[in-house]
Coordinates of N, CA, C and O in Angstrom, one line a residue:
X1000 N 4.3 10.3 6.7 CA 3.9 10.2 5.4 C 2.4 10.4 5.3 O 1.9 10.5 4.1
X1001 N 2.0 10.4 5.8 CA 0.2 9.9 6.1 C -0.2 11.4 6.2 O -0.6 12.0 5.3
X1002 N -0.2 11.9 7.6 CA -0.2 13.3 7.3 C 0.2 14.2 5.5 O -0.7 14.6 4.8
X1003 N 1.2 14.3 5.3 CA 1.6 14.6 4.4 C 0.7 14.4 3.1 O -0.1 15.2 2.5
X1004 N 0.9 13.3 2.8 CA -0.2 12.6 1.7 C -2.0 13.4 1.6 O -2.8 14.1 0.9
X1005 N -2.0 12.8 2.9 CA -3.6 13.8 3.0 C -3.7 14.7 3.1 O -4.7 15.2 2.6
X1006 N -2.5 15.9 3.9 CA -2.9 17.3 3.7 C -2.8 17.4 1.7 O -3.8 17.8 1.1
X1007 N -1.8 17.2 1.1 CA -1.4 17.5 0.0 C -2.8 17.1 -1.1 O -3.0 17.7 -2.1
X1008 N -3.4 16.0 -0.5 CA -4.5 15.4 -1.4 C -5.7 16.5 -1.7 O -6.3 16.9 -2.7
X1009 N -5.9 16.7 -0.1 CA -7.1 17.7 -0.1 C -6.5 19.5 -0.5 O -7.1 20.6 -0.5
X1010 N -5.8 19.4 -0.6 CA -5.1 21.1 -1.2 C -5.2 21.0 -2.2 O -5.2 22.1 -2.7
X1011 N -5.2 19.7 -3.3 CA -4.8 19.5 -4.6 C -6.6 19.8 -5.3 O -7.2 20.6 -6.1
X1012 N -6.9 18.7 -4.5 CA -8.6 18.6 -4.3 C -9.1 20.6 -5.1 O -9.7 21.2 -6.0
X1013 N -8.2 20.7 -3.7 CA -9.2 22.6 -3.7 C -8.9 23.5 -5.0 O -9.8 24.1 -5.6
X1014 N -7.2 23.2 -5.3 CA -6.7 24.0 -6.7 C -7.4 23.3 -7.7 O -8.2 24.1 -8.1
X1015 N -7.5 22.2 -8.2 CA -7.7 21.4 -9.0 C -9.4 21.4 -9.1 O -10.0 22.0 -10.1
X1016 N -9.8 21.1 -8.5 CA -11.4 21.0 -8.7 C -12.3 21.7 -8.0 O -13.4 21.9 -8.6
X1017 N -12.3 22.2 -7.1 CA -13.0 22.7 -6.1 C -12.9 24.0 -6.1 O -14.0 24.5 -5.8
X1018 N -12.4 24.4 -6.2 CA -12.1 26.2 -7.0 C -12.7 26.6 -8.0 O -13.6 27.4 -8.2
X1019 N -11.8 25.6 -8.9 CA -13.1 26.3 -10.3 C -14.3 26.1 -10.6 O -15.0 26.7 -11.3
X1020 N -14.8 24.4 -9.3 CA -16.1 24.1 -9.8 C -16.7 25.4 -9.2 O -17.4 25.9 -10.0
X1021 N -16.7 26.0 -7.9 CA -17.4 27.0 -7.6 C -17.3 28.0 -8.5 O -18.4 28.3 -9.0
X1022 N -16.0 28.6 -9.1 CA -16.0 29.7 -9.8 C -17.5 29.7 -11.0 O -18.4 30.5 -11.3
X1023 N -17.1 28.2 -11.5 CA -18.2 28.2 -12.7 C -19.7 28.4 -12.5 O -20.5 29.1 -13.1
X1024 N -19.7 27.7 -11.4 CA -21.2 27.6 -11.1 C -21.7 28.8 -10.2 O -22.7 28.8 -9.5
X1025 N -20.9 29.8 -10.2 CA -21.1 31.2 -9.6 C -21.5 31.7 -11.0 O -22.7 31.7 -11.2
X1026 N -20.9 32.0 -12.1 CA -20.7 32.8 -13.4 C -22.2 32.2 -14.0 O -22.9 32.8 -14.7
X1027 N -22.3 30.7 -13.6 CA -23.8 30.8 -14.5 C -24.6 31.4 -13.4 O -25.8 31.4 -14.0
X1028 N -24.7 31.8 -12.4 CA -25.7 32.1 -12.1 C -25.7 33.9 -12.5 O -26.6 34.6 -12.0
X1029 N -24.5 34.3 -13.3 CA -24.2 36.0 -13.4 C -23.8 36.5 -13.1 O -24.0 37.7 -13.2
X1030 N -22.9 35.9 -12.2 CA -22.2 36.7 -10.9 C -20.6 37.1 -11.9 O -20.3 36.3 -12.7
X1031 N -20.1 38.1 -11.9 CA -18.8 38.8 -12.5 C -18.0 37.5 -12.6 O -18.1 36.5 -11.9
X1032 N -17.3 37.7 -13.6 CA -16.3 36.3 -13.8 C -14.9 36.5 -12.7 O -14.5 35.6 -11.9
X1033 N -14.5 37.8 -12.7 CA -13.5 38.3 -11.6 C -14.2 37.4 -10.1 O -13.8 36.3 -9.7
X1034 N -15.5 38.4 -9.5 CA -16.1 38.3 -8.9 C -16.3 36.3 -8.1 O -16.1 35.8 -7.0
X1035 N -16.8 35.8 -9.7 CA -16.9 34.3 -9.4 C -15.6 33.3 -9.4 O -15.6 32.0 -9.5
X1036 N -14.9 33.9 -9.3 CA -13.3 33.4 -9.3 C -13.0 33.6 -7.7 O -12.9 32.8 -6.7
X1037 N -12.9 35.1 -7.8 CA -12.6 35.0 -6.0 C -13.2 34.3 -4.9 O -12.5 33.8 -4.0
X1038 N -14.3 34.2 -5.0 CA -15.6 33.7 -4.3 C -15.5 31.8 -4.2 O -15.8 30.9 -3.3
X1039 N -14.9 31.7 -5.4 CA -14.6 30.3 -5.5 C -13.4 29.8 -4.9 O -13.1 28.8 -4.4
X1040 N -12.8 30.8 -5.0 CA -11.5 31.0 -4.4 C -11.4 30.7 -2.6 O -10.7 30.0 -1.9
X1041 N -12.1 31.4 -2.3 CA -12.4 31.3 -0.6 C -12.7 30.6 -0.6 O -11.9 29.7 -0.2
X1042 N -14.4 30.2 -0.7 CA -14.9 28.8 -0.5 C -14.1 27.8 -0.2 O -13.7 27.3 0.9
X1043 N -13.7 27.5 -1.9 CA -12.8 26.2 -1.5 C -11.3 26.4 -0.4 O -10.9 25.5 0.3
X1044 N -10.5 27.9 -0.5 CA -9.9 27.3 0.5 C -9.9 27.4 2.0 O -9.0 26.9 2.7
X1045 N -11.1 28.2 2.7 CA -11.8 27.7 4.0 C -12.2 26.5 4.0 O -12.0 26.0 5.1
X1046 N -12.9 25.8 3.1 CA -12.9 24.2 3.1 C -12.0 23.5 3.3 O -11.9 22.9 4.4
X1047 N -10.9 23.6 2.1 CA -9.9 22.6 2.3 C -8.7 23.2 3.7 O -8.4 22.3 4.5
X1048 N -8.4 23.8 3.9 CA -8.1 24.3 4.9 C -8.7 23.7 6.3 O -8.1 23.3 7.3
X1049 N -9.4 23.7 6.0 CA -10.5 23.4 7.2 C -10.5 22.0 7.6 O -10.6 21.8 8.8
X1050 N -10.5 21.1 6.7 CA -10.3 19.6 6.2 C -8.7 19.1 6.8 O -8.4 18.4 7.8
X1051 N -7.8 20.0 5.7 CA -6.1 19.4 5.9 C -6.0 20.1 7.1 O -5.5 19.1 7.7
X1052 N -5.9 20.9 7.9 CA -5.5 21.4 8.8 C -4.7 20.5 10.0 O -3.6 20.2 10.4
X1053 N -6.1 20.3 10.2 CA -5.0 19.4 11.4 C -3.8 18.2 11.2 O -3.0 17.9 12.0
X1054 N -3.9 17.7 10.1 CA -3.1 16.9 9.1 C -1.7 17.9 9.0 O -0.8 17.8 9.8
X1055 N -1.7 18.8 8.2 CA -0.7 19.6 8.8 C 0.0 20.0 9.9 O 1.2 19.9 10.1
X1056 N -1.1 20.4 10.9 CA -0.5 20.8 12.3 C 0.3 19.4 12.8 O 1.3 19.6 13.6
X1057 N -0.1 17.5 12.3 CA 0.6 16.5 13.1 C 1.9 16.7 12.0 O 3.0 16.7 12.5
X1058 N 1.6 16.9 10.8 CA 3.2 17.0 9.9 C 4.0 17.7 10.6 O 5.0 17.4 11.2
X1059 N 3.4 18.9 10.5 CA 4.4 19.8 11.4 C 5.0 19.9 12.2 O 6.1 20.5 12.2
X1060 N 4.1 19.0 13.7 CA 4.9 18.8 15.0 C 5.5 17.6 14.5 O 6.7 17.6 15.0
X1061 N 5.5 16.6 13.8 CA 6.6 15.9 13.4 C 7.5 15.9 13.1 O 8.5 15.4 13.7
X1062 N 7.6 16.6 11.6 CA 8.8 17.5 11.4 C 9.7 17.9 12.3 O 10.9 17.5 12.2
X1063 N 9.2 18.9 13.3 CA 10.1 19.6 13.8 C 10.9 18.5 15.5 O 11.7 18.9 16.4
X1064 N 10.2 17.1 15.5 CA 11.2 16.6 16.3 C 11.7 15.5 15.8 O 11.2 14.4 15.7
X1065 N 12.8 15.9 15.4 CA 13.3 14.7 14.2 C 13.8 13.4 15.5 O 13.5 12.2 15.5
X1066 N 14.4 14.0 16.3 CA 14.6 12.9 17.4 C 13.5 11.7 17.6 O 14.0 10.5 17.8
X1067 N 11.9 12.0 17.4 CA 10.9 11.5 17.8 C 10.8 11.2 19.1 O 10.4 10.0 19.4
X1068 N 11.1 12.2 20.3 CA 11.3 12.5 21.3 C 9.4 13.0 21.8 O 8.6 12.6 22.7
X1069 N 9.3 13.7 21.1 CA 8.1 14.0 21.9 C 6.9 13.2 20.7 O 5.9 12.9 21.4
X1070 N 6.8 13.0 20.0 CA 5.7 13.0 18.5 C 6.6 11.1 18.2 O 7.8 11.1 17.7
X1071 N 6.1 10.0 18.5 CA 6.9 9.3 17.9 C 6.1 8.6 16.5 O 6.7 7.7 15.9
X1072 N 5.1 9.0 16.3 CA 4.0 8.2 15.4 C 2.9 8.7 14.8 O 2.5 9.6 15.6
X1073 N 2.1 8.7 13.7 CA 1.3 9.1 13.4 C 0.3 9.1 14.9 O 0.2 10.1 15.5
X1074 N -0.4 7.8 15.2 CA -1.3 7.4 16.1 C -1.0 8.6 17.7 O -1.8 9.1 18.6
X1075 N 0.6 8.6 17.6 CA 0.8 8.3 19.1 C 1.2 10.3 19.2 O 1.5 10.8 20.3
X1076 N 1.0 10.9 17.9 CA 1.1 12.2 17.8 C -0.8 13.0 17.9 O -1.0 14.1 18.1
X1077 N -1.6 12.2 17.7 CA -2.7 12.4 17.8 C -2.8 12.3 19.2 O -2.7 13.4 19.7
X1078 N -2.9 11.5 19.9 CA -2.6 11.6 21.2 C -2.0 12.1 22.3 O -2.3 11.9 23.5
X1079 N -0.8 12.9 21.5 CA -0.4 14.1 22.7 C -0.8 15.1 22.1 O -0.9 16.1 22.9
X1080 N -1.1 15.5 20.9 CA -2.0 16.8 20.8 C -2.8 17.0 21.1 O -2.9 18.1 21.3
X1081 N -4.2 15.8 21.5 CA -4.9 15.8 21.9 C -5.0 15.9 23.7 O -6.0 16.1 24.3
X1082 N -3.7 15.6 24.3 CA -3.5 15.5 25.4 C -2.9 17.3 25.8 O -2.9 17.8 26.9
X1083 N -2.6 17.9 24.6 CA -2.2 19.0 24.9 C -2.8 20.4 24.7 O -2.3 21.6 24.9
X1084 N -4.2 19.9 24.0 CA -5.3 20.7 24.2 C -6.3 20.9 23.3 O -6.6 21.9 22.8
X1085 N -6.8 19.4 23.1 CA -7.8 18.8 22.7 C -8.2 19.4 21.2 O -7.3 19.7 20.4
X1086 N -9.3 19.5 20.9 CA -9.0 19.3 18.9 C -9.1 20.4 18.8 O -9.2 20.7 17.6
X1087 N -9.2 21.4 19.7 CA -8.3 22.9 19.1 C -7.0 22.9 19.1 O -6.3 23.7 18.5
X1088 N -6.6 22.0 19.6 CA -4.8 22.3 19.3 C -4.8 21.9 17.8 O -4.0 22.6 17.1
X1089 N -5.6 20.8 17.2 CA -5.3 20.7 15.8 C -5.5 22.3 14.7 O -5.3 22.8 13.6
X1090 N -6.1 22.4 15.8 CA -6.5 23.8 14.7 C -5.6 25.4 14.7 O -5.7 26.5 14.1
X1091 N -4.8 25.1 15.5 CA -2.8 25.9 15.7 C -3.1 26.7 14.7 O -3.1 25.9 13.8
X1092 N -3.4 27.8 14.2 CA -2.8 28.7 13.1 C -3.7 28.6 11.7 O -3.5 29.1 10.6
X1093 N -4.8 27.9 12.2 CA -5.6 28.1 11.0 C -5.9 29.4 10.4 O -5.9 29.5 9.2
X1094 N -6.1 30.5 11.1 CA -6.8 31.5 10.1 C -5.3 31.8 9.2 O -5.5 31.9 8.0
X1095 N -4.2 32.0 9.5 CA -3.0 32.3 8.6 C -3.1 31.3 7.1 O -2.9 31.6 5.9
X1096 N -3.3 30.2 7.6 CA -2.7 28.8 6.8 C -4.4 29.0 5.3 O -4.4 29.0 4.1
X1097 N -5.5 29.2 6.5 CA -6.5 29.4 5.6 C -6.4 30.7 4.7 O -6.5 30.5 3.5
X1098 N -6.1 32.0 5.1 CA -4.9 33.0 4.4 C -4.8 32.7 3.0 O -5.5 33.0 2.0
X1099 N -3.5 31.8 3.3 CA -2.5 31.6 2.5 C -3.5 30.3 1.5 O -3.2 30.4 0.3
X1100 N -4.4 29.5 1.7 CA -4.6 28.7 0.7 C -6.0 29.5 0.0 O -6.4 29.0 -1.1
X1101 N -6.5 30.5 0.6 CA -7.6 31.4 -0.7 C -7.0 31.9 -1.5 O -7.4 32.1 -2.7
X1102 N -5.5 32.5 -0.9 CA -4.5 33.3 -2.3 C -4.1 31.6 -2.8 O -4.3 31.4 -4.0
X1103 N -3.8 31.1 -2.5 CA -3.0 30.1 -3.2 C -4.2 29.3 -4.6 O -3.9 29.4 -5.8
X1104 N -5.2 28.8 -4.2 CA -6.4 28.4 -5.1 C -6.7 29.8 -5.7 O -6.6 29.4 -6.9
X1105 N -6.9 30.9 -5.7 CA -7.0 31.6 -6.2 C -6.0 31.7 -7.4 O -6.4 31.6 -8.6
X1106 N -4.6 32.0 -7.2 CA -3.4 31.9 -8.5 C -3.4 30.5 -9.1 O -3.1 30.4 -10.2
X1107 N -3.8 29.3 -8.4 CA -3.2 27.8 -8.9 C -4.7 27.7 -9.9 O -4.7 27.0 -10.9
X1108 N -5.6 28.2 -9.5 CA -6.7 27.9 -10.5 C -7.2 28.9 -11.7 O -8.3 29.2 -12.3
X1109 N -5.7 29.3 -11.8 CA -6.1 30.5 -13.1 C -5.9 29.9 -14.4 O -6.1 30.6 -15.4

C-alpha cells in the first residue's frame, strides 16, 4: 500500500500541478502556448518519474509475488533490491515509464 500511495501521490502531484505550473510560467515568459504546454509537459514528468520510480519498481516486484516468497514487506523488499543491485535496480525501466508519464501529463493536463 505504501508504495502504491506514494507512487500515485507524486503522479497526481505532476498532472495536477506541476505540469501546468510549468506550462504557465513558460507562456509568460512568450514561449508558444503549444510549445509551453509540452515543455511543461516533460519537465514535470522526468521529475515525477524520477521521484515515484522506484516506489513503483517495489509495487511492482510485489505485485507480481503474491506468494510473498521472494518480496515479503515494504522494508524487507527494499532490501533485496538493494541486495540485487543496488539503487539502480530501483531505477528498472525508467526511461519507458518516464515515456509514458510526459504523454500522460501532457493529455491529463489539458
Amino acid at each position: 500500500l505504501i508504495p502504491s500511495c506514494g507512487r500515485e501521490g507524486i503522479f497526481a502531484a505532476g498532472y495536477i500541478g506541476l505540469g501546468p505550473a510549468f506550462g504557465a510560467a513558460l507562456r509568460e515568459t512568450g514561449m508558444d502556448p503549444v510549445q509551453s504546454k509540452m515543455a511543461g509537459a516533460i519537465g514535470a514528468g522526468v521529475i515525477c518519474a524520477t521521484l515515484s520510480h522506484p516506489l513503483d519498481t517495489m509495487k511492482t516486484c510485489m505485485q507480481g509475488d503474491v506468494e510473498q516468497s521472494t518480496y515479503k514487506g515494504f522494508s524487507h523488499t527494499v532490501s533485496k533490491l538493494m541486495e540485487e543491485g543496488g539503487t539502480s535496480r530501483f531505477f528498472s525501466g525508467w526511461s519507458w515509464r518516464t515515456g509514458r508519464m510526459i504523454l500522460a501529463v501532457g493529455i491529463m493536463s489539458e
